[in-house]
Amino acid sequence: AQGGQYITNIDAGLYRMASVGDQIWNDVNGNGVQDAGEAGIPNAKVTLTYPDSSTASVMTDASGNYLFSDLIPGNYTVSIDPTTLPSNTQHTYEKDGTPDGSVAVVLTSGSDVADVDFGYYVKSSIGDFVWQDTNANGIQDIGKPGLAGVTVTLYDAGGTALAATTTDANGNYVFSDLLVGTYTVGVTVQAGWVISPCQAGTDRSVDSDIQSGTGISAGIAVLGGQTITDTDAGLYQLAQIGDAVWYDLNGNGIQ
């Protein structure tokens, strides 16, 4: 520096560190909203890709939370490793609206981005048992046999058939990998068979759930992670009784 100079180009740039995080949660009702009582998903692997393409990973804690801190401003990507989620999951929410498990985040000086959430639920199943209701009471009494080879159909809330299956050798059936929603179950009744009384008794786990007029159950509301095993159907065959009335001419009681 020389006398009389005004040096005005000695500058300094400062920034504050930033962070990004929040929660991966179990969206039980599949509505894409973190409702009260919906828990986080622990031990899911979350990876942060830095502006220079390097990466770092953390596992969500017991509450499904994660956090990357001490980050310089820049463009980052937060992504989920789907292999570390519970099996058979369905994506419901992420901040950018795309169901790909990855969100781009722009961090500025001092920003704490705490809303990069991901919602998932576990797909569900409906099923159970079709049995021969030998006394036609609509209740699975001990010893009543299952019916093999009965066609069971799954319908959506609008009545559209989604899938069909047949009962196994023990009379059991199942529809798996179901999304959140309302379904009905129908049974194909063969000639000579009749549907048992619907929802007889007080124990919903051993009654028949098929309505006799339609051959279809009432609506079944399915949430995430449910294994519904009480949608049963009782069927029975009509019987007949009779013989002859005769003139017993010799009065000996024998025809």
GROMACS .gro file of C-alpha atoms in nm:
model
  255
    1ALA     CA    1   0.000   0.000   0.000
    2GLN     CA    2   0.117   0.351  -0.073
    3GLY     CA    3   0.030   0.674   0.100
    4GLY     CA    4  -0.306   0.821   0.002
    5GLN     CA    5  -0.451   0.497  -0.137
    6TYR     CA    6  -0.803   0.379  -0.061
    7ILE     CA    7  -0.802   0.001  -0.107
    8THR     CA    8  -1.164  -0.120  -0.137
    9ASN     CA    9  -1.135  -0.471  -0.276
   10ILE     CA   10  -1.044  -0.671   0.032
   11ASP     CA   11  -1.373  -0.854   0.082
   12ALA     CA   12  -1.490  -1.152   0.285
   13GLY     CA   13  -1.781  -1.385   0.215
   14LEU     CA   14  -1.946  -1.558   0.509
   15TYR     CA   15  -2.219  -1.820   0.527
   16ARG     CA   16  -2.384  -2.029   0.789
   17MET     CA   17  -2.409  -2.406   0.778
   18ALA     CA   18  -2.743  -2.563   0.681
   19SER     CA   19  -2.932  -2.886   0.752
   20VAL     CA   20  -3.196  -3.110   0.600
   21GLY     CA   21  -3.414  -3.386   0.743
   22ASP     CA   22  -3.735  -3.496   0.902
   23GLN     CA   23  -3.927  -3.824   0.902
   24ILE     CA   24  -4.020  -4.141   0.718
   25TRP     CA   25  -4.356  -4.251   0.850
   26ASN     CA   26  -4.611  -4.530   0.831
   27ASP     CA   27  -4.906  -4.372   0.650
   28VAL     CA   28  -5.159  -4.629   0.774
   29ASN     CA   29  -5.464  -4.478   0.604
   30GLY     CA   30  -5.273  -4.397   0.285
   31ASN     CA   31  -5.387  -4.034   0.268
   32GLY     CA   32  -5.041  -3.879   0.234
   33VAL     CA   33  -5.081  -3.684   0.559
   34GLN     CA   34  -4.896  -3.742   0.887
   35ASP     CA   35  -5.206  -3.799   1.098
   36ALA     CA   36  -5.195  -3.824   1.474
   37GLY     CA   37  -5.093  -4.169   1.587
   38GLU     CA   38  -4.912  -4.266   1.266
   39ALA     CA   39  -4.568  -4.381   1.375
   40GLY     CA   40  -4.233  -4.335   1.208
   41ILE     CA   41  -4.051  -4.616   1.029
   42PRO     CA   42  -3.721  -4.694   1.203
   43ASN     CA   43  -3.399  -4.831   1.051
   44ALA     CA   44  -3.465  -4.703   0.700
   45LYS     CA   45  -3.154  -4.593   0.511
   46VAL     CA   46  -3.152  -4.231   0.393
   47THR     CA   47  -2.878  -4.109   0.159
   48LEU     CA   48  -2.775  -3.749   0.096
   49THR     CA   49  -2.604  -3.668  -0.234
   50TYR     CA   50  -2.382  -3.359  -0.207
   51PRO     CA   51  -2.328  -3.093  -0.476
   52ASP     CA   52  -2.002  -3.267  -0.572
   53SER     CA   53  -2.189  -3.602  -0.614
   54SER     CA   54  -2.037  -3.755  -0.301
   55THR     CA   55  -2.281  -3.921  -0.061
   56ALA     CA   56  -2.347  -3.982   0.307
   57SER     CA   57  -2.606  -4.208   0.466
   58VAL     CA   58  -2.788  -4.237   0.797
   59MET     CA   59  -3.052  -4.473   0.936
   60THR     CA   60  -3.379  -4.338   1.072
   61ASP     CA   61  -3.411  -4.353   1.449
   62ALA     CA   62  -3.681  -4.526   1.653
   63SER     CA   63  -3.926  -4.250   1.561
   64GLY     CA   64  -3.844  -4.261   1.189
   65ASN     CA   65  -3.650  -3.934   1.204
   66TYR     CA   66  -3.326  -3.849   1.024
   67LEU     CA   67  -3.103  -3.541   0.998
   68PHE     CA   68  -2.805  -3.424   0.793
   69SER     CA   69  -2.641  -3.117   0.946
   70ASP     CA   70  -2.336  -2.893   0.898
   71LEU     CA   71  -2.398  -2.863   0.525
   72ILE     CA   72  -2.266  -2.589   0.302
   73PRO     CA   73  -2.523  -2.412   0.079
   74GLY     CA   74  -2.588  -2.591  -0.250
   75ASN     CA   75  -2.802  -2.841  -0.437
   76TYR     CA   76  -2.857  -3.174  -0.264
   77THR     CA   77  -3.067  -3.486  -0.313
   78VAL     CA   78  -3.227  -3.693  -0.036
   79SER     CA   79  -3.314  -4.050  -0.131
   80ILE     CA   80  -3.452  -4.361   0.040
   81ASP     CA   81  -3.313  -4.712   0.005
   82PRO     CA   82  -3.633  -4.915  -0.055
   83THR     CA   83  -3.463  -5.239   0.047
   84THR     CA   84  -3.445  -5.110   0.405
   85LEU     CA   85  -3.819  -5.037   0.426
   86PRO     CA   86  -4.068  -5.297   0.553
   87SER     CA   87  -4.145  -5.550   0.281
   88ASN     CA   88  -4.440  -5.499   0.047
   89THR     CA   89  -4.465  -5.123   0.100
   90GLN     CA   90  -4.662  -4.869  -0.102
   91HIS     CA   91  -4.539  -4.511  -0.143
   92THR     CA   92  -4.788  -4.237  -0.045
   93TYR     CA   93  -4.600  -3.908  -0.001
   94GLU     CA   94  -4.284  -3.716  -0.069
   95LYS     CA   95  -4.225  -3.343  -0.083
   96ASP     CA   96  -4.187  -3.308  -0.459
   97GLY     CA   97  -4.493  -3.518  -0.536
   98THR     CA   98  -4.312  -3.786  -0.736
   99PRO     CA   99  -4.320  -4.147  -0.608
  100ASP     CA  100  -3.955  -4.223  -0.676
  101GLY     CA  101  -3.810  -4.204  -0.323
  102SER     CA  102  -3.586  -3.910  -0.408
  103VAL     CA  103  -3.620  -3.535  -0.343
  104ALA     CA  104  -3.399  -3.251  -0.467
  105VAL     CA  105  -3.329  -2.986  -0.202
  106VAL     CA  106  -3.168  -2.642  -0.242
  107LEU     CA  107  -2.993  -2.532   0.079
  108THR     CA  108  -2.912  -2.167   0.134
  109SER     CA  109  -2.699  -2.011   0.406
  110GLY     CA  110  -2.837  -2.104   0.748
  111SER     CA  111  -3.143  -2.288   0.614
  112ASP     CA  112  -3.282  -2.575   0.819
  113VAL     CA  113  -3.507  -2.768   0.583
  114ALA     CA  114  -3.711  -2.990   0.813
  115ASP     CA  115  -3.996  -3.106   0.590
  116VAL     CA  116  -3.839  -3.366   0.361
  117ASP     CA  117  -4.075  -3.644   0.464
  118PHE     CA  118  -4.157  -3.975   0.300
  119GLY     CA  119  -4.478  -4.171   0.359
  120TYR     CA  120  -4.526  -4.544   0.305
  121TYR     CA  121  -4.764  -4.815   0.418
  122VAL     CA  122  -4.750  -5.194   0.407
  123LYS     CA  123  -4.993  -5.359   0.165
  124SER     CA  124  -5.265  -5.574   0.319
  125SER     CA  125  -5.458  -5.895   0.259
  126ILE     CA  126  -5.815  -6.027   0.287
  127GLY     CA  127  -5.909  -6.389   0.321
  128ASP     CA  128  -6.002  -6.686   0.524
  129PHE     CA  129  -6.245  -6.971   0.494
  130VAL     CA  130  -6.537  -7.122   0.301
  131TRP     CA  131  -6.702  -7.409   0.485
  132GLN     CA  132  -6.987  -7.659   0.459
  133ASP     CA  133  -7.243  -7.536   0.708
  134THR     CA  134  -7.400  -7.873   0.778
  135ASN     CA  135  -7.664  -7.740   1.017
  136ALA     CA  136  -7.719  -7.412   0.825
  137ASN     CA  137  -7.674  -7.193   1.134
  138GLY     CA  138  -7.416  -6.960   0.979
  139ILE     CA  139  -7.154  -7.036   1.246
  140GLN     CA  140  -6.831  -7.232   1.209
  141ASP     CA  141  -6.905  -7.497   1.466
  142ILE     CA  142  -6.633  -7.747   1.551
  143GLY     CA  143  -6.598  -8.020   1.290
  144LYS     CA  144  -6.760  -7.839   0.999
  145PRO     CA  145  -6.544  -7.912   0.694
  146GLY     CA  146  -6.391  -7.659   0.457
  147LEU     CA  147  -6.503  -7.659   0.094
  148ALA     CA  148  -6.232  -7.690  -0.171
  149GLY     CA  149  -6.253  -7.546  -0.522
  150VAL     CA  150  -6.505  -7.268  -0.448
  151THR     CA  151  -6.449  -6.957  -0.661
  152VAL     CA  152  -6.402  -6.639  -0.457
  153THR     CA  153  -6.387  -6.297  -0.626
  154LEU     CA  154  -6.247  -5.966  -0.497
  155TYR     CA  155  -6.426  -5.644  -0.600
  156ASP     CA  156  -6.338  -5.278  -0.557
  157ALA     CA  157  -6.573  -5.024  -0.401
  158GLY     CA  158  -6.740  -4.968  -0.738
  159GLY     CA  159  -6.818  -5.337  -0.790
  160THR     CA  160  -6.548  -5.405  -1.049
  161ALA     CA  161  -6.391  -5.750  -1.019
  162LEU     CA  162  -6.021  -5.720  -0.937
  163ALA     CA  163  -5.913  -6.080  -0.887
  164ALA     CA  164  -6.050  -6.430  -0.844
  165THR     CA  165  -5.917  -6.738  -0.672
  166THR     CA  166  -6.040  -7.078  -0.555
  167THR     CA  167  -6.035  -7.222  -0.207
  168ASP     CA  168  -5.765  -7.476  -0.132
  169ALA     CA  169  -5.811  -7.830  -0.002
  170ASN     CA  170  -5.892  -7.691   0.344
  171GLY     CA  171  -6.139  -7.431   0.220
  172ASN     CA  172  -5.900  -7.138   0.267
  173TYR     CA  173  -5.833  -6.847   0.030
  174VAL     CA  174  -5.644  -6.517   0.037
  175PHE     CA  175  -5.610  -6.198  -0.168
  176SER     CA  176  -5.272  -6.036  -0.104
  177ASP     CA  177  -5.090  -5.711  -0.195
  178LEU     CA  178  -5.397  -5.494  -0.142
  179LEU     CA  179  -5.378  -5.115  -0.142
  180VAL     CA  180  -5.564  -4.899   0.107
  181GLY     CA  181  -5.932  -4.883   0.008
  182THR     CA  182  -6.271  -5.051   0.039
  183TYR     CA  183  -6.333  -5.396  -0.108
  184THR     CA  184  -6.602  -5.664  -0.118
  185VAL     CA  185  -6.568  -6.041  -0.151
  186GLY     CA  186  -6.809  -6.258  -0.347
  187VAL     CA  187  -6.860  -6.635  -0.361
  188THR     CA  188  -6.979  -6.828  -0.666
  189VAL     CA  189  -7.251  -7.063  -0.543
  190GLN     CA  190  -7.294  -7.385  -0.738
  191ALA     CA  191  -7.635  -7.533  -0.815
  192GLY     CA  192  -7.784  -7.711  -0.516
  193TRP     CA  193  -7.597  -7.499  -0.262
  194VAL     CA  194  -7.731  -7.214  -0.048
  195ILE     CA  195  -7.552  -6.929   0.134
  196SER     CA  196  -7.574  -6.950   0.513
  197PRO     CA  197  -7.730  -6.674   0.727
  198CYS     CA  198  -7.507  -6.364   0.723
  199GLN     CA  199  -7.332  -6.253   1.045
  200ALA     CA  200  -7.511  -6.495   1.272
  201GLY     CA  201  -7.419  -6.488   1.640
  202THR     CA  202  -7.191  -6.236   1.809
  203ASP     CA  203  -6.844  -6.364   1.720
  204ARG     CA  204  -6.745  -6.202   1.388
  205SER     CA  205  -6.448  -6.439   1.351
  206VAL     CA  206  -6.663  -6.751   1.309
  207ASP     CA  207  -6.967  -6.624   1.120
  208SER     CA  208  -7.051  -6.611   0.748
  209ASP     CA  209  -7.000  -6.268   0.590
  210ILE     CA  210  -7.163  -6.324   0.251
  211GLN     CA  211  -7.507  -6.173   0.195
  212SER     CA  212  -7.756  -6.429   0.065
  213GLY     CA  213  -7.925  -6.193  -0.179
  214THR     CA  214  -7.612  -6.083  -0.364
  215GLY     CA  215  -7.353  -6.349  -0.290
  216ILE     CA  216  -7.119  -6.063  -0.191
  217SER     CA  217  -6.997  -5.932   0.144
  218ALA     CA  218  -7.053  -5.585   0.283
  219GLY     CA  219  -6.773  -5.334   0.222
  220ILE     CA  220  -6.440  -5.411   0.388
  221ALA     CA  221  -6.233  -5.101   0.469
  222VAL     CA  222  -5.865  -5.188   0.437
  223LEU     CA  223  -5.586  -4.985   0.598
  224GLY     CA  224  -5.213  -5.033   0.557
  225GLY     CA  225  -5.051  -5.335   0.716
  226GLN     CA  226  -5.370  -5.530   0.785
  227THR     CA  227  -5.409  -5.906   0.758
  228ILE     CA  228  -5.785  -5.955   0.753
  229THR     CA  229  -5.869  -6.318   0.823
  230ASP     CA  230  -6.237  -6.317   0.911
  231THR     CA  231  -6.411  -6.284   0.573
  232ASP     CA  232  -6.574  -6.625   0.567
  233ALA     CA  233  -6.858  -6.794   0.380
  234GLY     CA  234  -7.085  -7.075   0.493
  235LEU     CA  235  -7.261  -7.285   0.229
  236TYR     CA  236  -7.502  -7.573   0.270
  237GLN     CA  237  -7.705  -7.807   0.050
  238LEU     CA  238  -8.080  -7.829   0.065
  239ALA     CA  239  -8.215  -8.159   0.191
  240GLN     CA  240  -8.544  -8.336   0.134
  241ILE     CA  241  -8.766  -8.562   0.338
  242GLY     CA  242  -9.057  -8.782   0.238
  243ASP     CA  243  -9.172  -9.127   0.140
  244ALA     CA  244  -9.517  -9.287   0.109
  245VAL     CA  245  -9.847  -9.308   0.284
  246TRP     CA  246 -10.021  -9.643   0.219
  247TYR     CA  247 -10.332  -9.840   0.298
  248ASP     CA  248 -10.220 -10.104   0.542
  249LEU     CA  249 -10.488 -10.354   0.439
  250ASN     CA  250 -10.387 -10.621   0.684
  251GLY     CA  251 -10.306 -10.378   0.964
  252ASN     CA  252  -9.959 -10.521   1.035
  253GLY     CA  253  -9.763 -10.192   0.991
  254ILE     CA  254  -9.561 -10.329   0.702
  255GLN     CA  255  -9.584 -10.234   0.337
   0.00000   0.00000   0.00000
